[in-house]
mmCIF file of N, CA, C and O in Angstrom:
data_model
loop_
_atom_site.group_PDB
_atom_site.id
_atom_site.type_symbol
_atom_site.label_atom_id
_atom_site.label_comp_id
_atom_site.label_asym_id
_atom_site.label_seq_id
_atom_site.Cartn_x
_atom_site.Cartn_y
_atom_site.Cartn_z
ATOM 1 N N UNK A 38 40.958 25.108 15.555
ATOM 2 C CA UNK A 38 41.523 25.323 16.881
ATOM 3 C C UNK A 38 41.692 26.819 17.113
ATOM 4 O O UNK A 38 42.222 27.562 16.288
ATOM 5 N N UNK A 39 41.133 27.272 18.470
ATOM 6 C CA UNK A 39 41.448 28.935 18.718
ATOM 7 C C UNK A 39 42.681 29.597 19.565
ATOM 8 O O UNK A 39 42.953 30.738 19.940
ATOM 9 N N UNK A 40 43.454 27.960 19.709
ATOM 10 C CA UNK A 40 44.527 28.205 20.788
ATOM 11 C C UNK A 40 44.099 29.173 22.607
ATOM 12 O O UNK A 40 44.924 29.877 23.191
ATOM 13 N N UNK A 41 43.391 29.040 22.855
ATOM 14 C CA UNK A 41 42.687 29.115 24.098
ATOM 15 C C UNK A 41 43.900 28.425 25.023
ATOM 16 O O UNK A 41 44.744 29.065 25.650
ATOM 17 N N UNK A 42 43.787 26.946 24.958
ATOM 18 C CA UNK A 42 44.461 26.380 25.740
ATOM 19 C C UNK A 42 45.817 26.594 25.609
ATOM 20 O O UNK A 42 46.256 26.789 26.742
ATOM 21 N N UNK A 43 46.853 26.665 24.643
ATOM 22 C CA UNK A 43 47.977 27.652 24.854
ATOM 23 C C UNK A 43 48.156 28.694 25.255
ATOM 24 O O UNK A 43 49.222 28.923 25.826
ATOM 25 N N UNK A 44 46.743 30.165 25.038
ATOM 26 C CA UNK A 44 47.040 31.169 25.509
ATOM 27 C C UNK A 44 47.130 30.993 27.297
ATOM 28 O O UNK A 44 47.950 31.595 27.991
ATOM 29 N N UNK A 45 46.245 30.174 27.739
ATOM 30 C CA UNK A 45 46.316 29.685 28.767
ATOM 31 C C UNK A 45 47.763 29.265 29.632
ATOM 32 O O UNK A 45 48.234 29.808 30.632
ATOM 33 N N UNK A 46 48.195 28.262 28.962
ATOM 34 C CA UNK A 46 49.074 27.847 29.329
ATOM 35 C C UNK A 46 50.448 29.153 29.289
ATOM 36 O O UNK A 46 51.443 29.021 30.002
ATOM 37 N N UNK A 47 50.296 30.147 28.511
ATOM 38 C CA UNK A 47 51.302 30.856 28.047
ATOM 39 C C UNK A 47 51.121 32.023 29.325
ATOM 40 O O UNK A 47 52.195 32.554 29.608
ATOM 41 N N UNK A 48 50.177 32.406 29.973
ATOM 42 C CA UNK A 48 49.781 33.454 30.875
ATOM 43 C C UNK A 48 50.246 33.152 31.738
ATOM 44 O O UNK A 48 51.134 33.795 32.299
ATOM 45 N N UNK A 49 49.612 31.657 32.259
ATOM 46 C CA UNK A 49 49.856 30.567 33.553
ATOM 47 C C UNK A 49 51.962 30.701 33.758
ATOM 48 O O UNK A 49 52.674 30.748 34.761
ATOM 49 N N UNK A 50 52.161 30.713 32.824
ATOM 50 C CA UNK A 50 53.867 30.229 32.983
ATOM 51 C C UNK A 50 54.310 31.840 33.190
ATOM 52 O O UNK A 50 55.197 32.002 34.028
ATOM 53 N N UNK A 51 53.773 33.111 32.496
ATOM 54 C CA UNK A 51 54.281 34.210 32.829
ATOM 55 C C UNK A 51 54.148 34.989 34.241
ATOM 56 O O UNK A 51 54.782 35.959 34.655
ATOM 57 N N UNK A 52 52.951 34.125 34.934
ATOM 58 C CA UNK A 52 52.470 35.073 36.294
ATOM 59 C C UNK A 52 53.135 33.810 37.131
ATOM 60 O O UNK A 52 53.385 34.184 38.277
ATOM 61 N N UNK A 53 53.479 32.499 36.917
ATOM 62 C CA UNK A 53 53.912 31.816 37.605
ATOM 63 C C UNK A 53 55.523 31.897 38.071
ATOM 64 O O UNK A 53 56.059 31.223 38.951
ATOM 65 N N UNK A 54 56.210 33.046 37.115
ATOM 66 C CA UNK A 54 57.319 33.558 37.827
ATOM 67 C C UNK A 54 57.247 34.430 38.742
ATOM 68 O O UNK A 54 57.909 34.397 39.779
ATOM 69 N N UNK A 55 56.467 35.250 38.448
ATOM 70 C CA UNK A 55 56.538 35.915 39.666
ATOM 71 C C UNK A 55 56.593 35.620 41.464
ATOM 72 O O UNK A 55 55.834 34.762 41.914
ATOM 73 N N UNK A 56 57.295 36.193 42.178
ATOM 74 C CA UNK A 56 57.497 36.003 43.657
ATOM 75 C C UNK A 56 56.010 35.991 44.265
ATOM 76 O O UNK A 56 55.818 35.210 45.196
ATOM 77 N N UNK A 57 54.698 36.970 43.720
ATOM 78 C CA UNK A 57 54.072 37.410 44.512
ATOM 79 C C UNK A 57 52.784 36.521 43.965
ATOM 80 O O UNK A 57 51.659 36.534 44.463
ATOM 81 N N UNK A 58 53.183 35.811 42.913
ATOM 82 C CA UNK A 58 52.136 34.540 42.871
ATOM 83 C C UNK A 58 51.963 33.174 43.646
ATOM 84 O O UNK A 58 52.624 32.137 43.682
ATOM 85 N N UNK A 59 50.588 33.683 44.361
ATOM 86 C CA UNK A 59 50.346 32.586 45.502
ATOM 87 C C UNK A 59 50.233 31.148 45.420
ATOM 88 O O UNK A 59 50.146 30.477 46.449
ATOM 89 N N UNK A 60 50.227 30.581 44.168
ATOM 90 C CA UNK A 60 49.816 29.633 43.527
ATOM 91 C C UNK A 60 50.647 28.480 42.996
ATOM 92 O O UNK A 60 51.171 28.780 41.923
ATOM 93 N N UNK A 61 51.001 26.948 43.519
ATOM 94 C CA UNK A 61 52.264 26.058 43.084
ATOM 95 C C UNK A 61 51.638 25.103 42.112
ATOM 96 O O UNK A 61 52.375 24.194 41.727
ATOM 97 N N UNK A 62 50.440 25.140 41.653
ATOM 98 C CA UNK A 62 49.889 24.325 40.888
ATOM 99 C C UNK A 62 48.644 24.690 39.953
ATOM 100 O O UNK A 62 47.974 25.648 40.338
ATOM 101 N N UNK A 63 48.325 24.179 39.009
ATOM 102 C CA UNK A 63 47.279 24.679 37.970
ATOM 103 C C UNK A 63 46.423 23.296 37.756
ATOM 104 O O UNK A 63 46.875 22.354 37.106
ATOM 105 N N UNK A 64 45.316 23.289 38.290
ATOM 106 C CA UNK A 64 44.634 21.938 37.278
ATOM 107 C C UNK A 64 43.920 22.559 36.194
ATOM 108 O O UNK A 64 43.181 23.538 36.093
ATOM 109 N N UNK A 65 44.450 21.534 35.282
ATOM 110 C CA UNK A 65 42.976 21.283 33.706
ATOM 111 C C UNK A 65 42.264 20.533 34.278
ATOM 112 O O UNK A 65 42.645 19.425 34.657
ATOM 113 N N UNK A 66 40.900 21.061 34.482
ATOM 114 C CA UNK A 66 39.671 20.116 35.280
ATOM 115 C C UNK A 66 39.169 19.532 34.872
ATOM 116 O O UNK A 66 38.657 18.623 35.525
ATOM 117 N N UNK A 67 38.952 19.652 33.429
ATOM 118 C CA UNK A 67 38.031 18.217 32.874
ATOM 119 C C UNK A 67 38.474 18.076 31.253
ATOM 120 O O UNK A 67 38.035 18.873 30.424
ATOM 121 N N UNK A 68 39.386 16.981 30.887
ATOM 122 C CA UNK A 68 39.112 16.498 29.531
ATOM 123 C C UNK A 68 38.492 15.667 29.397
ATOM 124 O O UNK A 68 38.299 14.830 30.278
ATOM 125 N N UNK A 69 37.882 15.630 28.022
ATOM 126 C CA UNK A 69 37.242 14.156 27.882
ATOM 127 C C UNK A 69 37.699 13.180 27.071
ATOM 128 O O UNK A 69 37.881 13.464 25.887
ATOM 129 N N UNK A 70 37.953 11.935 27.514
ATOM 130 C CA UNK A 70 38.392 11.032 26.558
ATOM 131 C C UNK A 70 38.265 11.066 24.975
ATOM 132 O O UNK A 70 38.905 10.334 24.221
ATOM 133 N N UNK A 71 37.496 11.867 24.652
ATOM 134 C CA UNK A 71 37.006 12.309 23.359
ATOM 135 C C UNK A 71 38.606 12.985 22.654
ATOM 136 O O UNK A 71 39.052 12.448 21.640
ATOM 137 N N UNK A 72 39.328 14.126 23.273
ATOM 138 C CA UNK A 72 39.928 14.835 23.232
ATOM 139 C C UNK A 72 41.501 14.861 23.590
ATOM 140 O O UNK A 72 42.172 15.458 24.432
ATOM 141 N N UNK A 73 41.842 13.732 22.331
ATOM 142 C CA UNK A 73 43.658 13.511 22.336
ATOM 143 C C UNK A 73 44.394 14.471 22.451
ATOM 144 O O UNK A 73 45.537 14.402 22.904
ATOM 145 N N UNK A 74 43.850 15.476 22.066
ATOM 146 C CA UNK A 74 44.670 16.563 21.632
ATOM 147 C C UNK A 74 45.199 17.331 23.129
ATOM 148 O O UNK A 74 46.286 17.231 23.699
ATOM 149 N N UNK A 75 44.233 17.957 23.423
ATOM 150 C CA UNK A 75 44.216 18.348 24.831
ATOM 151 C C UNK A 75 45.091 17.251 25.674
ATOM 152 O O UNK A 75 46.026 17.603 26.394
ATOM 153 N N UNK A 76 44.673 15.815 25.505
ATOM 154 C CA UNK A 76 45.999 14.979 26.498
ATOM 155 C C UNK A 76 47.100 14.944 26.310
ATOM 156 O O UNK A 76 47.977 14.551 27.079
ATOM 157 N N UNK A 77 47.237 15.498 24.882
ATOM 158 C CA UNK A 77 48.774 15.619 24.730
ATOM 159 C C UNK A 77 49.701 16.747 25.422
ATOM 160 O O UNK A 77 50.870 16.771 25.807
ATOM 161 N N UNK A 78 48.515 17.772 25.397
ATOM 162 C CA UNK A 78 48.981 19.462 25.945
ATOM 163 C C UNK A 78 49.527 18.825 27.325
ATOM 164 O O UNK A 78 50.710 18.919 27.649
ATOM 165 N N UNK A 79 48.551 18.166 28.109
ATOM 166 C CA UNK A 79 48.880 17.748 29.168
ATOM 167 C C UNK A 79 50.137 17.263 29.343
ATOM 168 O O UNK A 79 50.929 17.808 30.112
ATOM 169 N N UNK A 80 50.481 15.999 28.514
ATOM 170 C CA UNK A 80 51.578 15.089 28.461
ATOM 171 C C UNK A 80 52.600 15.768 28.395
ATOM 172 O O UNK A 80 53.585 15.642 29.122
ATOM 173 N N UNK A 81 52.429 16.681 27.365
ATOM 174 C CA UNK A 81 53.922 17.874 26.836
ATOM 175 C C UNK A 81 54.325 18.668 28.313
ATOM 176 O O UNK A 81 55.506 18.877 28.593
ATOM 177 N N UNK A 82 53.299 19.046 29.140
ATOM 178 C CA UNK A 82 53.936 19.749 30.162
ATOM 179 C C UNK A 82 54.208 19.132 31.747
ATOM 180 O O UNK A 82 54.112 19.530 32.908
ATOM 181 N N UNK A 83 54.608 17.904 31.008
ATOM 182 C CA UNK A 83 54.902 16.822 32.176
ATOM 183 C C UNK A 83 54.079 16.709 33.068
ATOM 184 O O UNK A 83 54.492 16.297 34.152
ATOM 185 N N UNK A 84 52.470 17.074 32.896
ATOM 186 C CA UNK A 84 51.772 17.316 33.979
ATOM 187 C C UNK A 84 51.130 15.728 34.580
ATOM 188 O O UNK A 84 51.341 14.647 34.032
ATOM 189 N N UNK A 85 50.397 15.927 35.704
ATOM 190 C CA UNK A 85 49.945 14.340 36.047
ATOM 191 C C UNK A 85 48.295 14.516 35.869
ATOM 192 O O UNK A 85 47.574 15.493 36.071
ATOM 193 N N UNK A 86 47.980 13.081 35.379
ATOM 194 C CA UNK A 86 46.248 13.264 35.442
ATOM 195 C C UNK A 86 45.986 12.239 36.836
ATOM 196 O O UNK A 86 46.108 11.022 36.976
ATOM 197 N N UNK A 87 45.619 13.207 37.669
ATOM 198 C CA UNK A 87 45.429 12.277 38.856
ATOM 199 C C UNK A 87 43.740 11.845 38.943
ATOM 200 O O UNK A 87 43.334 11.049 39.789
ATOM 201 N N UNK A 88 43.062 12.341 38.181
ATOM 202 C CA UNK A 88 41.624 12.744 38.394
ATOM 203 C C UNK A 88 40.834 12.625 37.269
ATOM 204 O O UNK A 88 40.750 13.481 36.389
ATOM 205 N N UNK A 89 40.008 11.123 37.305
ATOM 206 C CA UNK A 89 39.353 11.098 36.160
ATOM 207 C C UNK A 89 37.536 11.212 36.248
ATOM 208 O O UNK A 89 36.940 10.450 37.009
ATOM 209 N N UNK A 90 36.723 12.292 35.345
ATOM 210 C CA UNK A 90 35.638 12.109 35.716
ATOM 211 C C UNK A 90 34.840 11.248 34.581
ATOM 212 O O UNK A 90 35.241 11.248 33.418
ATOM 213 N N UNK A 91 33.982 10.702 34.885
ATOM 214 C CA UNK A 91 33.177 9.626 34.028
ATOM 215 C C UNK A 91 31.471 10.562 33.809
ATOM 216 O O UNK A 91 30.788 11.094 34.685
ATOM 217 N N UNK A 92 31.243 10.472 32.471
ATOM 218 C CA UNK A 92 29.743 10.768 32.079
ATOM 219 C C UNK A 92 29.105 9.635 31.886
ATOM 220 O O UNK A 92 29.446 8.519 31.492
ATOM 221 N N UNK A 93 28.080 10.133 32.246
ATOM 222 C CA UNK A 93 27.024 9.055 32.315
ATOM 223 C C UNK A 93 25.657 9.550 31.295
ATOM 224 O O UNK A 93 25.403 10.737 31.095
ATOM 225 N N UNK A 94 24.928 8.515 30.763
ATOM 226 C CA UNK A 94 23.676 9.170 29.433
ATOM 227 C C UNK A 94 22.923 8.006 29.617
ATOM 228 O O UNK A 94 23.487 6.912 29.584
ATOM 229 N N UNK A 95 21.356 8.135 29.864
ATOM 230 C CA UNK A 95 20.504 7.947 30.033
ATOM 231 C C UNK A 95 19.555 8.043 29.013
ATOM 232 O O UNK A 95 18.713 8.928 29.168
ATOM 233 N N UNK A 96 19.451 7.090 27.622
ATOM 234 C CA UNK A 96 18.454 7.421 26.786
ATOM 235 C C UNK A 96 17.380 7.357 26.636
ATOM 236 O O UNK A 96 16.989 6.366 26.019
ATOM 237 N N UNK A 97 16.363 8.351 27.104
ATOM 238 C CA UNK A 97 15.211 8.107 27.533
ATOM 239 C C UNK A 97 14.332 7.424 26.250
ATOM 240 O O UNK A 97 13.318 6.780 26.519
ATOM 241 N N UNK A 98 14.782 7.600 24.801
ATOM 242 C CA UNK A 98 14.017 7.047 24.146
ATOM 243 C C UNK A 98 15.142 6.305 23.539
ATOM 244 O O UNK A 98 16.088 6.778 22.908
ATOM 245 N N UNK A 99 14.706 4.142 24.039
ATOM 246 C CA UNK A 99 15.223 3.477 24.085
ATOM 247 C C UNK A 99 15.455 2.840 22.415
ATOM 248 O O UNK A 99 16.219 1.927 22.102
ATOM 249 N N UNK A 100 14.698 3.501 21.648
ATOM 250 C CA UNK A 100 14.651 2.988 20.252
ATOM 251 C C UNK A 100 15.778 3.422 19.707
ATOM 252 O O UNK A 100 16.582 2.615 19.240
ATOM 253 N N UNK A 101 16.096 5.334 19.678
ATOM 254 C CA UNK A 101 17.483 5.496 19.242
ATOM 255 C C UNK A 101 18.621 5.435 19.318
ATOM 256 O O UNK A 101 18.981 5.745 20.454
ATOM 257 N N UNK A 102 19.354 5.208 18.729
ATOM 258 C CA UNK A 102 21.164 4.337 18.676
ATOM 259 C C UNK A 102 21.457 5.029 19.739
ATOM 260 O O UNK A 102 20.598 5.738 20.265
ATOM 261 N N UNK A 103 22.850 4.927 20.280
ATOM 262 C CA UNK A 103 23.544 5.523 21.154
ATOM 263 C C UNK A 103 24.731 6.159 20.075
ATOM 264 O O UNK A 103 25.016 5.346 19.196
ATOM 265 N N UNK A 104 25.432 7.395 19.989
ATOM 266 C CA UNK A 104 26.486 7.014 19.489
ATOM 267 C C UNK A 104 27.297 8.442 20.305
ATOM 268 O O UNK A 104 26.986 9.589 20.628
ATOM 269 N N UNK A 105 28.268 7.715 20.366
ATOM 270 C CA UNK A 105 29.237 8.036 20.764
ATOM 271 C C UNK A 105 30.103 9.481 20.287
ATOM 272 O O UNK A 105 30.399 9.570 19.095
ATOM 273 N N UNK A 106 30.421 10.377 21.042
ATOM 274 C CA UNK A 106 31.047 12.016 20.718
ATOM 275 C C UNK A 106 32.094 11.275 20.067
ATOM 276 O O UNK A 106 32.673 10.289 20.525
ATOM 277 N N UNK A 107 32.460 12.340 17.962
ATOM 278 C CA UNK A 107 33.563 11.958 17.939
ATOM 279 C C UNK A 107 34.711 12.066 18.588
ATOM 280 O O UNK A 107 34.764 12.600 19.696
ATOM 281 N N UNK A 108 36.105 11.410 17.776
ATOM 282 C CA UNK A 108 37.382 11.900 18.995
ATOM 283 C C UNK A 108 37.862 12.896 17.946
ATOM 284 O O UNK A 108 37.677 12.748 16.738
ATOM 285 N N UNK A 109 38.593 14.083 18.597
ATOM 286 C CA UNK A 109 38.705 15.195 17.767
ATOM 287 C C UNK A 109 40.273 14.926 17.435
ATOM 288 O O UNK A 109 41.153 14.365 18.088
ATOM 289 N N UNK A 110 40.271 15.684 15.887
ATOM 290 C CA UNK A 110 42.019 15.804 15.104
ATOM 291 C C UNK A 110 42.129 16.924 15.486
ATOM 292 O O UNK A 110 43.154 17.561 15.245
#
């Protein structure tokens, strides 16, 4: 983990005091079901997931398995 998404979150909360920040909301735009971890970040900052996007895969060569992205620790 490179902590990205905390430094994130840690910037977001310091410019979000300010008076002269135009801004009442932050979306995380895309997790993927793959990625508990990240839903938790979410969960922890009471945030809402109003918005879910779905992938779609098309295997053009029908012989090989499908398998599935692991889910990350």
């Amino acid at each position: 983990a490179k902590g990205v998404e905390s430094a994130m979150i840690i910037s977001y909360d310091k410019m979000s005091g300010k008076s002269s920040f135009p801004y009442k909301t932050i979306e995380m735009n895309w997790i993927g079901d793959f990625n508990p971890k990240m839903m938790r970040v979410c969960e922890q900052l009471l945030a809402t997931i109003y918005k879910t996007h779905h992938t779609y895969r098309y295997l053009f060569d029908r012989e090989k398995p499908f398998e599935r992205h692991p889910i990350f620790d």
